[in-house]
mmCIF file of C-alpha atoms in Angstrom:
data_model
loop_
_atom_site.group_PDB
_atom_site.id
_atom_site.type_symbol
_atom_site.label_atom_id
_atom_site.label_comp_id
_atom_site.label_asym_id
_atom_site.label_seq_id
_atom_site.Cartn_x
_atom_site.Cartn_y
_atom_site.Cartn_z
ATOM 1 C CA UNK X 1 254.895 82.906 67.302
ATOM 2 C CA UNK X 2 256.703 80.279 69.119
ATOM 3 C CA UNK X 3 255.880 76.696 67.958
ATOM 4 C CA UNK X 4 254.383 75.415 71.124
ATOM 5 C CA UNK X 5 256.893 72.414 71.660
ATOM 6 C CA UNK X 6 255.132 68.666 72.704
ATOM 7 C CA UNK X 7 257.586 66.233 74.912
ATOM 8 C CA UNK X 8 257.240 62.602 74.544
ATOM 9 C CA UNK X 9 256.703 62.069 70.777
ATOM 10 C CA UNK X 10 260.427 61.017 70.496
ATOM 11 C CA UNK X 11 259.646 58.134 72.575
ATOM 12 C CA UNK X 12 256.503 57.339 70.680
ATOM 13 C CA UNK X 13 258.785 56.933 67.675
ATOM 14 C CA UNK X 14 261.603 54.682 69.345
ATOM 15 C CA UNK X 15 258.810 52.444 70.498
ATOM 16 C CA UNK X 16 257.376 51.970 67.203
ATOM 17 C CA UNK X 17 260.612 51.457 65.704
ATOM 18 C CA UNK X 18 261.431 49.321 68.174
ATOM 19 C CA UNK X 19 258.284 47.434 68.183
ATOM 20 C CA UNK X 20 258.228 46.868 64.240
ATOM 21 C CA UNK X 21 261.615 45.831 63.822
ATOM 22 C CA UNK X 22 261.600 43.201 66.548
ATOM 23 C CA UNK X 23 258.240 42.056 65.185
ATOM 24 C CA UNK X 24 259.840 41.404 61.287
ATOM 25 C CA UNK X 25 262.856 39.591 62.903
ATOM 26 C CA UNK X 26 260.496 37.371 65.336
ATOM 27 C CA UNK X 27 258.140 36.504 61.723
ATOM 28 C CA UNK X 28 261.473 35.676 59.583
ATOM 29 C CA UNK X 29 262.764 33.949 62.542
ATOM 30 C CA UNK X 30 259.624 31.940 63.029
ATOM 31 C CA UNK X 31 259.732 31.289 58.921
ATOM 32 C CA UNK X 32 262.735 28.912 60.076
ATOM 33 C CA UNK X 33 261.488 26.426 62.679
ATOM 34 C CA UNK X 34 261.170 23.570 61.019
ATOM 35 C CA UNK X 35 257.789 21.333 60.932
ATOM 36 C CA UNK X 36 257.124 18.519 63.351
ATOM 37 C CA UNK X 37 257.704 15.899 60.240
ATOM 38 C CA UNK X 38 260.107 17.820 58.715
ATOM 39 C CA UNK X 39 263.184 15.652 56.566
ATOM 40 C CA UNK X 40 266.950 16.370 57.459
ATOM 41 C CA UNK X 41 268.597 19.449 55.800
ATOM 42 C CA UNK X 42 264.856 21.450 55.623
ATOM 43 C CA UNK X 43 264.846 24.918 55.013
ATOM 44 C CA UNK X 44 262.249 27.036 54.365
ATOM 45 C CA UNK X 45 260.784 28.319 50.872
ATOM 46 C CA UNK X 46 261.762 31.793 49.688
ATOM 47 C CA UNK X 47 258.320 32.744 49.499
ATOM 48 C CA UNK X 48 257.790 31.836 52.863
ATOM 49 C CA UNK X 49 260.510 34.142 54.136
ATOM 50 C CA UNK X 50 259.472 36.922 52.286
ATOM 51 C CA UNK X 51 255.894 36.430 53.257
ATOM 52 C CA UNK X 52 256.346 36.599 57.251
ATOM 53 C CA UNK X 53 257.950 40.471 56.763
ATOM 54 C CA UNK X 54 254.030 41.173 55.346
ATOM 55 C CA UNK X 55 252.203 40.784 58.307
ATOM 56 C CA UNK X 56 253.673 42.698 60.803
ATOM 57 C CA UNK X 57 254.684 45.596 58.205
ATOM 58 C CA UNK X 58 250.386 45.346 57.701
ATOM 59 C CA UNK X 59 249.874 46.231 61.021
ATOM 60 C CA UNK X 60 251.857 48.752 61.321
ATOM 61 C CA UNK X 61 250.826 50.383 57.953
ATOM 62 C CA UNK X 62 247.117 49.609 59.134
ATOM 63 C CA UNK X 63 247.578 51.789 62.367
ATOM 64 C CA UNK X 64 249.057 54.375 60.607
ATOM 65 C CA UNK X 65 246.568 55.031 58.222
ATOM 66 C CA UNK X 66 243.951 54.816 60.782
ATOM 67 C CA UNK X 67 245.820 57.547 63.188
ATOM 68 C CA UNK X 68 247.682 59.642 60.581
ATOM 69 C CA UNK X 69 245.158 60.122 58.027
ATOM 70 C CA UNK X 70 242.988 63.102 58.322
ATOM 71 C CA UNK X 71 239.917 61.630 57.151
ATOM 72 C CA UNK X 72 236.274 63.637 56.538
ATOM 73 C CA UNK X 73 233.896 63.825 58.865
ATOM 74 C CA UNK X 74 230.742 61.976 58.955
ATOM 75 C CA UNK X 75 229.051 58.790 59.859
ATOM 76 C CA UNK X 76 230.240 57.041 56.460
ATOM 77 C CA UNK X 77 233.727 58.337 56.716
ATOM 78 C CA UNK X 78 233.887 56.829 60.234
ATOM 79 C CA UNK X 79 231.915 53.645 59.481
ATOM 80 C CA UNK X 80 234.576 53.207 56.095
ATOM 81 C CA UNK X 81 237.048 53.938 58.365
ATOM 82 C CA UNK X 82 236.861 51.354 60.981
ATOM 83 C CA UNK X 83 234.948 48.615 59.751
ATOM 84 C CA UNK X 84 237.416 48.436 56.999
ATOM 85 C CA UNK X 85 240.439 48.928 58.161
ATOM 86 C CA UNK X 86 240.417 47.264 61.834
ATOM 87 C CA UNK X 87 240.024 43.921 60.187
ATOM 88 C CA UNK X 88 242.802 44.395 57.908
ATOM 89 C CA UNK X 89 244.423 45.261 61.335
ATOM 90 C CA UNK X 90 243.629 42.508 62.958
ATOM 91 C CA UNK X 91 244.164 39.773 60.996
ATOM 92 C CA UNK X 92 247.766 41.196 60.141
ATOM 93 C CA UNK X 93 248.243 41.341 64.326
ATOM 94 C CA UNK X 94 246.943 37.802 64.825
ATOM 95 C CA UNK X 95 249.227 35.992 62.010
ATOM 96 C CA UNK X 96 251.888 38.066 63.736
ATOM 97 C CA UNK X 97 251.256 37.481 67.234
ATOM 98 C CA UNK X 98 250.891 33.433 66.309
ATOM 99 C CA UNK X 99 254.466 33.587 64.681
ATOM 100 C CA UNK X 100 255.888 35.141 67.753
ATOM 101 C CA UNK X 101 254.438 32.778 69.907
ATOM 102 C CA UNK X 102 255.379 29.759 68.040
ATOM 103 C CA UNK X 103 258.770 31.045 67.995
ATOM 104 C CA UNK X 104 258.898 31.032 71.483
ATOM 105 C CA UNK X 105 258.074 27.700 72.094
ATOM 106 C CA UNK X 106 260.157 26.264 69.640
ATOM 107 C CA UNK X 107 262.544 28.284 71.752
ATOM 108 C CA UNK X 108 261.425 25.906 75.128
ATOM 109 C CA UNK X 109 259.475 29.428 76.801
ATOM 110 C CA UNK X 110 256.775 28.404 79.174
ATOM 111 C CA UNK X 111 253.137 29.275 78.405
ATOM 112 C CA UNK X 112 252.722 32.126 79.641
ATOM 113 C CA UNK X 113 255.579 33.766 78.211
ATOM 114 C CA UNK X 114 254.726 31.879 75.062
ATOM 115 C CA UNK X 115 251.011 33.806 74.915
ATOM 116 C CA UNK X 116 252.110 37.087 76.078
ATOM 117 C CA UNK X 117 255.270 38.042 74.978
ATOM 118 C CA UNK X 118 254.020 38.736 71.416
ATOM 119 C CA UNK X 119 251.550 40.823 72.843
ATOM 120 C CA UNK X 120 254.507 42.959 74.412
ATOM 121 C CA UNK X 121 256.027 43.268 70.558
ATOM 122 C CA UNK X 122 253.035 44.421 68.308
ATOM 123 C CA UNK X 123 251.745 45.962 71.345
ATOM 124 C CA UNK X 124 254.627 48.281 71.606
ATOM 125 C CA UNK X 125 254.227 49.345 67.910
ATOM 126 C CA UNK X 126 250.107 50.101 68.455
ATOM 127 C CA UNK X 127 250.608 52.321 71.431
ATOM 128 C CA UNK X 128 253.439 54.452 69.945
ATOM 129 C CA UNK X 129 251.194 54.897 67.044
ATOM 130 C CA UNK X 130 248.714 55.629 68.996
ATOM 131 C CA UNK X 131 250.426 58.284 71.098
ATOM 132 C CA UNK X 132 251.841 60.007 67.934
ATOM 133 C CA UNK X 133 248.396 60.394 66.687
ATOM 134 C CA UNK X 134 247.451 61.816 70.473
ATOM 135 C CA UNK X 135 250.442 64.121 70.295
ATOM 136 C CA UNK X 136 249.845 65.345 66.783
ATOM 137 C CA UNK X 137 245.964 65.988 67.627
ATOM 138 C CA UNK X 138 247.395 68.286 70.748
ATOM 139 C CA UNK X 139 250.150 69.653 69.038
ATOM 140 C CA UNK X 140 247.075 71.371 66.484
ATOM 141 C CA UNK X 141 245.293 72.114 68.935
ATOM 142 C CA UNK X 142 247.390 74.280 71.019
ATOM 143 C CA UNK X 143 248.509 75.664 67.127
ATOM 144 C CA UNK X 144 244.909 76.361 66.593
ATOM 145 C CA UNK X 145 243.544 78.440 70.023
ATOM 146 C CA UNK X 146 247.416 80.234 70.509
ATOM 147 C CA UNK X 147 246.895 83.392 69.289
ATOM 148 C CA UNK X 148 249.986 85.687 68.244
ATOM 149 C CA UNK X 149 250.647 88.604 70.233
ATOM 150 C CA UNK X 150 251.358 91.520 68.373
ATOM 151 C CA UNK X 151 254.830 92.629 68.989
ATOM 152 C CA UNK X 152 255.473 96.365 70.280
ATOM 153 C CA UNK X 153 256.923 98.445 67.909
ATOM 154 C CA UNK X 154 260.172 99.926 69.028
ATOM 155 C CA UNK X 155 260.458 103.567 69.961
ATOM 156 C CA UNK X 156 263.469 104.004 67.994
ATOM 157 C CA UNK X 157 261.394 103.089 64.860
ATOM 158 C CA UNK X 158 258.294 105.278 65.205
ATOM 159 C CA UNK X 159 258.368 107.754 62.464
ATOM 160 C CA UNK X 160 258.599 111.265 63.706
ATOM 161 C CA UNK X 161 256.841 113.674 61.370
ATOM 162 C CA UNK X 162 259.275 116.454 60.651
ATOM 163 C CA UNK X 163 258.407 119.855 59.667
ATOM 164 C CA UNK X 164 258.815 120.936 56.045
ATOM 165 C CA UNK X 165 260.380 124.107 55.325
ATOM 166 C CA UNK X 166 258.457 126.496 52.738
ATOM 167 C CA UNK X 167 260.736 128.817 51.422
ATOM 168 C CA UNK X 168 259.283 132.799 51.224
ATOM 169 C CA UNK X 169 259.673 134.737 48.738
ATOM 170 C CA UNK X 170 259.739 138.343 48.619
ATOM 171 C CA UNK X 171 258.294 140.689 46.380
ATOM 172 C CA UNK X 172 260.321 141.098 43.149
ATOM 173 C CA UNK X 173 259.488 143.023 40.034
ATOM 174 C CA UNK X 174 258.605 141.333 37.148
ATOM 175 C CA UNK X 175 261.827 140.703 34.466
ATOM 176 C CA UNK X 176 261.164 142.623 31.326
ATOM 177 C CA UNK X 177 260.555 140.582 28.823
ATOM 178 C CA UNK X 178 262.941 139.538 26.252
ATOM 179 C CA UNK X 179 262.983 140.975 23.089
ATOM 180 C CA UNK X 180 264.912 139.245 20.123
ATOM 181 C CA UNK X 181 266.091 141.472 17.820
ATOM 182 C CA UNK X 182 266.216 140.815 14.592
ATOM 183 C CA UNK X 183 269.441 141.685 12.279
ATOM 184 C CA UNK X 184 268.871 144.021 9.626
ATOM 185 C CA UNK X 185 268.805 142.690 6.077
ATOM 186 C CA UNK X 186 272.133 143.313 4.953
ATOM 187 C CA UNK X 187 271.613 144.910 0.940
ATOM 188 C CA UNK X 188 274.450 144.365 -1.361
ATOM 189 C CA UNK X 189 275.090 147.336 -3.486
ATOM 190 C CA UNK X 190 274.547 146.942 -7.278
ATOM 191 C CA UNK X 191 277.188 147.486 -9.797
ATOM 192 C CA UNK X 192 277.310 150.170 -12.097
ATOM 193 C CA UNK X 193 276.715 148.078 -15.052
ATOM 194 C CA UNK X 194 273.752 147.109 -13.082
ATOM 195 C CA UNK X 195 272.923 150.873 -12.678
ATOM 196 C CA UNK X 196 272.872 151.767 -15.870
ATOM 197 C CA UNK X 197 271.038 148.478 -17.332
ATOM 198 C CA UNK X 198 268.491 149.428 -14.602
ATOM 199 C CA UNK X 199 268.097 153.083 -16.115
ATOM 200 C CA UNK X 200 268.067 152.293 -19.647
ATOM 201 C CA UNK X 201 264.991 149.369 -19.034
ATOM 202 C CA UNK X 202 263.114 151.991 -16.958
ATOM 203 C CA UNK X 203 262.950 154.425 -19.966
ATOM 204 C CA UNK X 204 262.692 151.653 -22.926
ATOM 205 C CA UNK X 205 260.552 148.880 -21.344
ATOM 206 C CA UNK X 206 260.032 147.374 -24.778
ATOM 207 C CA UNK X 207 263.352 147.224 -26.392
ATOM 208 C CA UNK X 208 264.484 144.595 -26.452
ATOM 209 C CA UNK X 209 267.815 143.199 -24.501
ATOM 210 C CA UNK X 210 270.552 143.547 -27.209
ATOM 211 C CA UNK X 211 269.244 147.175 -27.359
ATOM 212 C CA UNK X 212 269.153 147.835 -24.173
ATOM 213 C CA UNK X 213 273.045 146.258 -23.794
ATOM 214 C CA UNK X 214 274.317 148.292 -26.503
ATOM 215 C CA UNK X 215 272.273 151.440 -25.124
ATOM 216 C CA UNK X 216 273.877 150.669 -21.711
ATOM 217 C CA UNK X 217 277.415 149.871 -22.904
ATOM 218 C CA UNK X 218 277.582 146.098 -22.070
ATOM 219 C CA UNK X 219 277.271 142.964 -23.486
ATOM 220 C CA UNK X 220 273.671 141.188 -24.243
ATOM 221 C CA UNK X 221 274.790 138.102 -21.432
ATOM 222 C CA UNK X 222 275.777 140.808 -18.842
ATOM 223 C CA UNK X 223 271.844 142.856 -19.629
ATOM 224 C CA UNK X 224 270.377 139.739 -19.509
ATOM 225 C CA UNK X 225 271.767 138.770 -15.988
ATOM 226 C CA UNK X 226 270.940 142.542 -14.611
ATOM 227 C CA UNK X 227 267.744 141.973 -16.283
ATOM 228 C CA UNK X 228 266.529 139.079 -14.154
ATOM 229 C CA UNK X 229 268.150 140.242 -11.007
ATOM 230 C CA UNK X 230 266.073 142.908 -10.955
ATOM 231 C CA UNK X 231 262.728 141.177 -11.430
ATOM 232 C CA UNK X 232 263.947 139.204 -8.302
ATOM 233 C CA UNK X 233 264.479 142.284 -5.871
ATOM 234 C CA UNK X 234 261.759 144.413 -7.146
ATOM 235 C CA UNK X 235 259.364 144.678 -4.385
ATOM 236 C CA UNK X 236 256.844 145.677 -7.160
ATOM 237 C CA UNK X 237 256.176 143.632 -10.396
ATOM 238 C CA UNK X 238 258.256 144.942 -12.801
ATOM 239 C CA UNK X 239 257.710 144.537 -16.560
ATOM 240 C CA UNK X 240 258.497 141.487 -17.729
ATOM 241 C CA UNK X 241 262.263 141.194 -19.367
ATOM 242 C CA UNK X 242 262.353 141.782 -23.110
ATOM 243 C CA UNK X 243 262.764 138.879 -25.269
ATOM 244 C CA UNK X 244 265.944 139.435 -27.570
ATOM 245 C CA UNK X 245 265.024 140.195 -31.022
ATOM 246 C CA UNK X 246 266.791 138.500 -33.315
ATOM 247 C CA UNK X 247 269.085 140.651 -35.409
ATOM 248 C CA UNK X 248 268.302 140.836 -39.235
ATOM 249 C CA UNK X 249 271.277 139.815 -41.527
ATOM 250 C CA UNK X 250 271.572 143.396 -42.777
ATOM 251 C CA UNK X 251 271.990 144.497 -39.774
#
């Protein structure tokens, strides 16, 4: 939404620029006339210099917190308001509109222009106060009963819903399922010596396994080896391996 756009308040700001500036240099200026019984080579006390800037800086600060403030509604808000800030006001506007007059007849003005010309200066800085605080009110206003207009969407930027493809798909037999095969156990054939250690413990169970090495021609450390292998691969318990006897000295 375009910021609905106020003419004048420019103006409202030069005068109270204006208006305050020529008001501070009229006070300091008046700080300088010398008394009516004043001594040769009298100038004015520092204090006295600085304290003319104060009044007509007052007013203006006085106006603007009466007009720029946005105070609460209400009878006490508007009572606190006024009643104490117009005197501040006004006694800041007569101490500077008695400097600016006093100025000008110290400057040989006639009457007239001696009583109203100061009106012109701290007159001009009320009014553009004023009227900023008259343009502000209108400029919400106008902010406040402008509604925004919704802005057409372009055609470009509709969406256009598209149509979604759905893929078909024919009848197809079902895969056969995967069987993993597993490898065959390889067997690793036994020796010979394993052979015949295997067929002399099947007919003597109980001898024992230097017998049954010297029964199947090889040594007791070979038996025992064929001995134990075979417990391993049996499917079936077999009997358990003979202890070795020991042999008797005679023998």
């Amino acid at each position: 939404m375009r910021k609905p756009t106020i003419t004048g308040r420019g103006w409202a700001y030069i005068g109270a620029t204006l208006g305050g500036t020529v008001s501070i240099a009229a006070n300091v200026a008046h700080s300088y006339v010398p008394p009516a019984d004043a001594p040769a080579g009298w100038t004015p006390q520092t204090g006295a210099v600085i304290g003319s800037v104060f009044w007509p800086v007052a007013l203006f600060v006085a106006t603007e917190i009466l007009a720029r403030v946005a105070w609460p509604t209400g009878r006490r808000w508007t009572a606190l308001r006024f009643l104490g800030l117009l005197p501040v006001a006004l006694v800041a506007a007569i101490v500077s509109y008695k400097h600016g007059s006093g100025l000008l007849r110290f400057y040989g003005e006639d009457v007239i222009t001696a009583h109203l010309g100061p009106l012109a200066v701290d007159g001009l800085m009320v009014m553009a106060s004023a009227a900023l605080l008259a343009t502000a009110q209108r400029t919400k206003a106008l902010a406040e009963h402008t509604v925004p207009a919704e802005s057409p969407t372009p055609a470009a930027e509709v969406a256009t819903p598209q149509p979604v493809a759905v893929p078909v798909i024919a009848d197809q037999p079902a895969p056969a399922p995967v069987v993993k095969k597993t490898p065959a156990k390889r067997v690793t054939p036994r020796p010979a010596s394993a052979e015949k250690v295997a067929k002399v413990a099947a007919k003597m169970p109980d001898a024992p396994v230097s017998q049954i090495a010297a029964k199947a021609g090889v040594s007791v450390s070979t038996a025992r080896r064929h001995l134990a292998a075979l417990r391993v691969t049996d499917a079936s318990p077999s009997a358990p391996v003979p202890a070795e006897t020991p042999a008797l000295a005679a023998a």
